[in-house]
Amino acid sequence: MPELPEVETVARGLRQALVGRTLAAVTLHRPDLLRTDPALFLAELPGRTVAGVRRRGKYLLIDLTSPDREALTWLVHLGMTGQLLVLPAAVPLQSHTHLQVDFVPAGRQLRYRDPRRFGFWALLPTAQVEKEPPLVHLGPEPLEMSLADFQAVMGRQRGGLKALLLNQRVIAGVGNIYADEALFAAGLHPRQRAEELRPVHLRRLYEALQRVLRAALAAQGSSIDAGYVSVEGRPGNYQDQHQVYGRTGHPCRHCGTAIQHTVVASRSTHFCPRCQRRK
Ligand SMILES: [Zn+2]
């Protein structure tokens, strides 16, 4: 599933390709991906200009303005296998393409592709989008948190670290890959309870999370099983740097012990039993 580094890479790609462009025809093949009225979506998009593209947690926010209509934001969650592609309109449609948007002047097309269809969209007034679900429930952005913010947020929590990192209400944007990688980088066990951590361990986790997310962003995210790609259709490179995720049975790059696999918080979890002992 695309997480913060992948969604941020897509946001940057969309920003570069689309800001300032005016939307023309919208072709919607799967109206059921919309959580708001599809008729309104089809009526409101054409003629609007892309004013900006933002990310909040794992959500993309495409701000659409018009000189005589209320500003709207098109919210996109990529789910498990969602892809937003900006391609020459002449490129043949790939299977599982659920939406096409043309622009003025014609030439490139924005396409949404999603084989498993766990992704979804909504069209909301820009003034309301951060005050309503799903965004209103999100915790802070990890890359905008200071150590003091992180200590304050995590210091209030009880429970296992992996479950807390996955909880979007605690911290937004971290999913299964980066929770596993950050816990390894911090030398902390996925089931370690937050309330039993010393300040030095919280600091280590904060620094590990910053380091892992920034490195993943620099590598344009992780691509596994042909899921996530950039707006140009290119896979990310961070999977080559994974220390534990997807490496079950392989030797730990630090100590040589076989990486173990278990289920924590109903999610597939990878860790080194030697480097990540419980405190
Ligand atoms: Zn190890």
Coordinates of C-alpha atoms and ligand atoms in Angstrom, one line a residue:
M1 CA 0.0 0.0 0.0
P2 CA 1.4 3.5 -0.8
E3 CA 2.5 5.2 2.3
L4 CA 3.9 8.7 3.0
P5 CA 7.0 8.5 0.7
E6 CA 5.0 7.1 -2.2
V7 CA 2.0 9.4 -1.9
E8 CA 4.4 12.4 -1.5
T9 CA 6.2 11.4 -4.6
V10 CA 2.9 11.2 -6.5
A11 CA 1.9 14.6 -5.1
R12 CA 5.2 16.2 -6.3
G13 CA 4.7 14.6 -9.8
L14 CA 1.1 15.8 -10.1
R15 CA 2.1 19.3 -8.9
Q16 CA 4.8 19.6 -11.6
A17 CA 2.6 18.2 -14.3
L18 CA -0.8 19.7 -13.5
V19 CA -0.7 23.0 -11.6
G20 CA -2.0 25.9 -13.7
R21 CA -3.7 23.5 -16.1
T22 CA -7.5 23.6 -16.8
L23 CA -9.5 20.4 -16.8
A24 CA -11.6 19.5 -19.9
A25 CA -13.5 16.3 -20.4
V26 CA -13.8 13.8 -17.5
T27 CA -14.5 10.2 -18.4
L28 CA -15.6 8.1 -15.3
H29 CA -15.6 4.3 -15.8
R30 CA -16.2 3.4 -12.1
P31 CA -18.5 5.9 -10.3
D32 CA -18.4 3.6 -7.3
L33 CA -14.9 4.8 -6.4
L34 CA -16.5 8.2 -5.5
R35 CA -17.7 8.7 -1.9
T36 CA -19.5 11.9 -3.0
D37 CA -22.1 12.4 -5.8
P38 CA -20.6 11.2 -9.2
A39 CA -23.0 13.5 -11.1
L40 CA -21.6 16.5 -9.2
F41 CA -18.0 15.3 -9.8
L42 CA -18.7 15.2 -13.6
A43 CA -20.5 18.5 -13.6
E44 CA -18.0 20.4 -11.4
L45 CA -14.5 19.3 -12.8
P46 CA -14.5 20.6 -16.3
G47 CA -13.4 24.2 -16.6
R48 CA -11.7 24.3 -13.2
T49 CA -7.9 25.0 -12.9
V50 CA -5.5 22.9 -10.7
A51 CA -4.4 25.5 -8.1
G52 CA -2.3 23.1 -6.1
V53 CA -1.6 19.5 -5.1
R54 CA -1.0 18.6 -1.4
R55 CA -0.6 15.5 0.7
R56 CA -2.0 14.8 4.2
G57 CA -1.2 11.4 5.6
K58 CA -1.8 8.9 2.8
Y59 CA -4.3 11.3 1.1
L60 CA -3.7 13.4 -2.1
L61 CA -5.5 16.7 -2.2
I62 CA -6.0 18.3 -5.6
D63 CA -7.2 21.9 -5.2
L64 CA -9.5 23.0 -8.1
T65 CA -10.5 26.6 -8.5
S66 CA -12.9 28.5 -10.7
P67 CA -13.4 32.3 -11.1
D68 CA -17.1 32.0 -10.4
R69 CA -17.6 28.9 -8.3
E70 CA -16.6 27.7 -4.8
A71 CA -13.1 26.2 -4.5
L72 CA -13.2 22.4 -4.4
T73 CA -10.7 19.8 -3.4
W74 CA -10.5 16.4 -5.0
L75 CA -9.4 14.0 -2.4
V76 CA -7.8 10.7 -3.5
H77 CA -6.7 7.7 -1.4
L78 CA -4.7 5.2 -3.5
G79 CA -5.8 2.2 -1.4
M80 CA -3.6 -0.9 -2.1
T81 CA -2.9 -0.7 -5.8
G82 CA -4.1 2.8 -6.9
Q83 CA -2.0 4.7 -9.5
L84 CA -2.4 8.3 -10.7
L85 CA -0.6 8.6 -14.1
V86 CA 0.0 11.6 -16.3
L87 CA 0.5 10.2 -19.8
P88 CA 0.3 11.4 -23.4
A89 CA -3.4 11.0 -24.5
A90 CA -2.3 8.8 -27.4
V91 CA -1.0 6.0 -25.0
P92 CA -3.5 3.1 -25.2
L93 CA -5.6 2.6 -22.0
Q94 CA -4.2 0.0 -19.6
S95 CA -6.6 -2.5 -18.0
H96 CA -8.2 -1.3 -14.7
T97 CA -8.2 2.4 -15.7
H98 CA -11.2 3.8 -13.9
L99 CA -10.9 7.5 -14.8
Q100 CA -9.5 9.8 -17.5
V101 CA -9.2 13.5 -17.3
D102 CA -8.3 15.7 -20.4
F103 CA -6.8 19.1 -20.1
V104 CA -6.7 22.4 -22.1
P105 CA -4.6 22.5 -24.2
A106 CA -5.1 18.8 -25.1
G107 CA -2.1 16.4 -25.1
R108 CA -1.7 14.8 -21.7
Q109 CA -4.2 12.9 -19.7
L110 CA -4.5 12.1 -16.0
R111 CA -5.6 8.5 -15.5
Y112 CA -6.5 6.6 -12.3
R113 CA -5.7 2.9 -12.4
D114 CA -6.4 0.5 -9.6
P115 CA -6.6 -3.3 -10.1
R116 CA -7.8 -4.1 -6.6
R117 CA -10.1 -1.0 -6.3
F118 CA -9.5 -0.3 -2.6
G119 CA -8.8 3.3 -3.5
F120 CA -11.5 6.0 -3.3
W121 CA -12.1 9.7 -4.1
A122 CA -14.3 12.5 -2.8
L123 CA -15.0 16.0 -3.9
L124 CA -15.3 18.5 -1.0
P125 CA -15.3 22.3 -0.6
T126 CA -11.6 23.3 0.0
A127 CA -12.7 25.3 3.1
Q128 CA -14.1 22.1 4.6
V129 CA -11.8 19.3 3.6
E130 CA -9.5 19.4 6.6
K131 CA -12.4 19.9 9.0
E132 CA -14.3 16.7 8.0
P133 CA -13.6 13.0 7.9
P134 CA -11.3 11.4 6.9
L135 CA -8.8 14.2 7.3
V136 CA -10.1 15.6 10.6
H137 CA -9.2 12.4 12.4
L138 CA -5.6 12.3 11.2
G139 CA -2.7 12.7 13.7
P140 CA 0.3 14.9 12.9
E141 CA 2.7 14.6 10.0
P142 CA 5.8 12.8 11.1
L143 CA 8.2 14.9 9.0
E144 CA 6.8 18.1 10.5
M145 CA 7.1 16.9 14.1
S146 CA 9.9 18.0 16.4
L147 CA 11.4 15.5 18.9
A148 CA 9.3 17.3 21.7
D149 CA 6.1 16.9 19.6
F150 CA 6.9 13.2 19.1
Q151 CA 7.6 12.6 22.7
A152 CA 4.4 14.4 23.7
V153 CA 2.3 12.3 21.3
M154 CA 3.9 8.9 22.0
G155 CA 4.2 9.6 25.7
R156 CA 0.4 9.7 25.9
Q157 CA 0.0 6.3 24.2
R158 CA -0.3 2.8 25.7
G159 CA 0.2 -0.4 23.6
G160 CA 2.6 -2.0 21.1
L161 CA 4.8 0.3 19.0
K162 CA 3.9 -1.3 15.7
A163 CA 0.1 -0.9 16.3
L164 CA 0.7 2.7 17.4
L165 CA 2.8 3.6 14.3
L166 CA 0.1 2.1 12.0
N167 CA -2.7 4.1 13.8
Q168 CA -3.4 7.1 11.5
R169 CA -4.9 9.0 14.4
V170 CA -1.6 8.9 16.3
I171 CA 0.7 9.7 13.4
A172 CA -0.4 10.1 9.8
G173 CA 1.2 8.5 6.8
V174 CA 3.1 5.5 8.2
G175 CA 2.0 2.1 7.1
N176 CA 3.3 -1.5 7.2
I177 CA 6.6 -1.0 5.4
Y178 CA 7.9 2.1 7.1
A179 CA 6.7 1.0 10.6
D180 CA 8.8 -2.2 10.2
E181 CA 11.8 -0.4 8.8
A182 CA 11.7 2.4 11.4
L183 CA 11.4 -0.1 14.3
F184 CA 14.4 -2.0 13.0
A185 CA 16.4 1.2 12.5
A186 CA 15.6 2.1 16.2
G187 CA 16.4 -1.4 17.5
L188 CA 12.9 -1.7 19.0
H189 CA 10.7 -4.8 19.0
P190 CA 7.3 -4.4 17.1
R191 CA 5.5 -5.6 20.3
Q192 CA 7.5 -3.3 22.6
R193 CA 4.9 -1.4 24.7
A194 CA 5.1 2.4 24.4
E195 CA 4.5 3.0 28.1
E196 CA 7.5 0.9 29.0
L197 CA 10.0 2.9 26.9
R198 CA 12.6 5.2 28.3
P199 CA 13.0 8.7 26.8
V200 CA 16.2 7.5 25.1
H201 CA 14.3 4.9 23.2
L202 CA 11.6 7.4 22.1
R203 CA 14.3 9.6 20.8
R204 CA 15.9 6.7 18.9
L205 CA 12.5 5.9 17.4
Y206 CA 11.9 9.5 16.4
E207 CA 15.3 9.7 14.7
A208 CA 14.8 6.4 13.0
L209 CA 11.4 7.4 11.6
Q210 CA 12.8 10.7 10.2
R211 CA 15.8 8.9 8.7
V212 CA 13.8 6.1 7.1
L213 CA 11.0 8.3 5.7
R214 CA 13.5 10.8 4.2
A215 CA 15.6 8.1 2.6
A216 CA 12.5 6.5 1.1
L217 CA 11.4 9.9 -0.2
A218 CA 14.8 10.4 -1.8
A219 CA 14.5 7.0 -3.5
Q220 CA 10.9 7.9 -4.7
G221 CA 9.3 5.2 -2.5
S222 CA 9.1 1.4 -2.5
S223 CA 7.5 -0.6 -5.3
I224 CA 6.4 -4.1 -4.4
D225 CA 4.4 -6.5 -6.7
A226 CA 4.0 -3.8 -9.4
G227 CA 1.7 -1.7 -7.1
Y228 CA 3.0 1.8 -6.6
V229 CA 4.5 3.8 -9.5
S230 CA 5.2 7.5 -10.0
V231 CA 3.0 9.7 -12.2
E232 CA 5.3 8.8 -15.1
G233 CA 4.8 5.1 -14.4
R234 CA 8.2 4.5 -12.9
P235 CA 8.7 2.3 -9.8
G236 CA 10.5 3.5 -6.7
N237 CA 13.9 2.3 -5.5
Y238 CA 13.6 2.1 -1.8
Q239 CA 12.7 -1.6 -1.7
D240 CA 16.4 -2.3 -2.5
Q241 CA 17.3 -0.7 0.8
H242 CA 14.7 -2.5 3.0
Q243 CA 16.4 -4.0 6.0
V244 CA 13.6 -6.2 7.3
Y245 CA 10.4 -5.7 5.2
G246 CA 10.0 -8.6 2.8
R247 CA 13.2 -10.2 3.9
T248 CA 11.9 -13.1 6.0
G249 CA 14.5 -15.8 6.4
H250 CA 17.3 -13.7 4.9
P251 CA 20.3 -12.7 7.1
C252 CA 20.0 -9.4 9.0
R253 CA 22.3 -6.9 7.3
H254 CA 23.6 -5.9 10.7
C255 CA 24.1 -9.2 12.7
G256 CA 23.4 -12.0 10.3
T257 CA 20.5 -13.5 12.2
A258 CA 17.6 -14.7 10.1
I259 CA 14.8 -12.1 9.8
Q260 CA 11.6 -13.3 11.4
H261 CA 8.0 -12.9 10.3
T262 CA 5.0 -12.6 12.6
V263 CA 1.6 -11.0 12.7
V264 CA 1.3 -7.9 14.9
A265 CA -1.9 -5.7 14.9
S266 CA -3.3 -8.1 12.1
R267 CA -0.5 -7.0 9.8
S268 CA 2.4 -9.0 8.4
T269 CA 5.5 -7.9 10.4
H270 CA 9.2 -8.4 9.9
F271 CA 12.0 -8.0 12.5
C272 CA 15.4 -9.1 13.6
P273 CA 15.1 -11.1 16.9
R274 CA 18.6 -10.2 17.9
C275 CA 18.8 -6.4 16.9
Q276 CA 15.2 -5.7 18.1
R277 CA 15.0 -7.2 21.7
R278 CA 12.2 -6.0 24.0
K279 CA 13.4 -3.5 26.5
Ligands
ZN1 ZN 20.1 -8.2 13.4

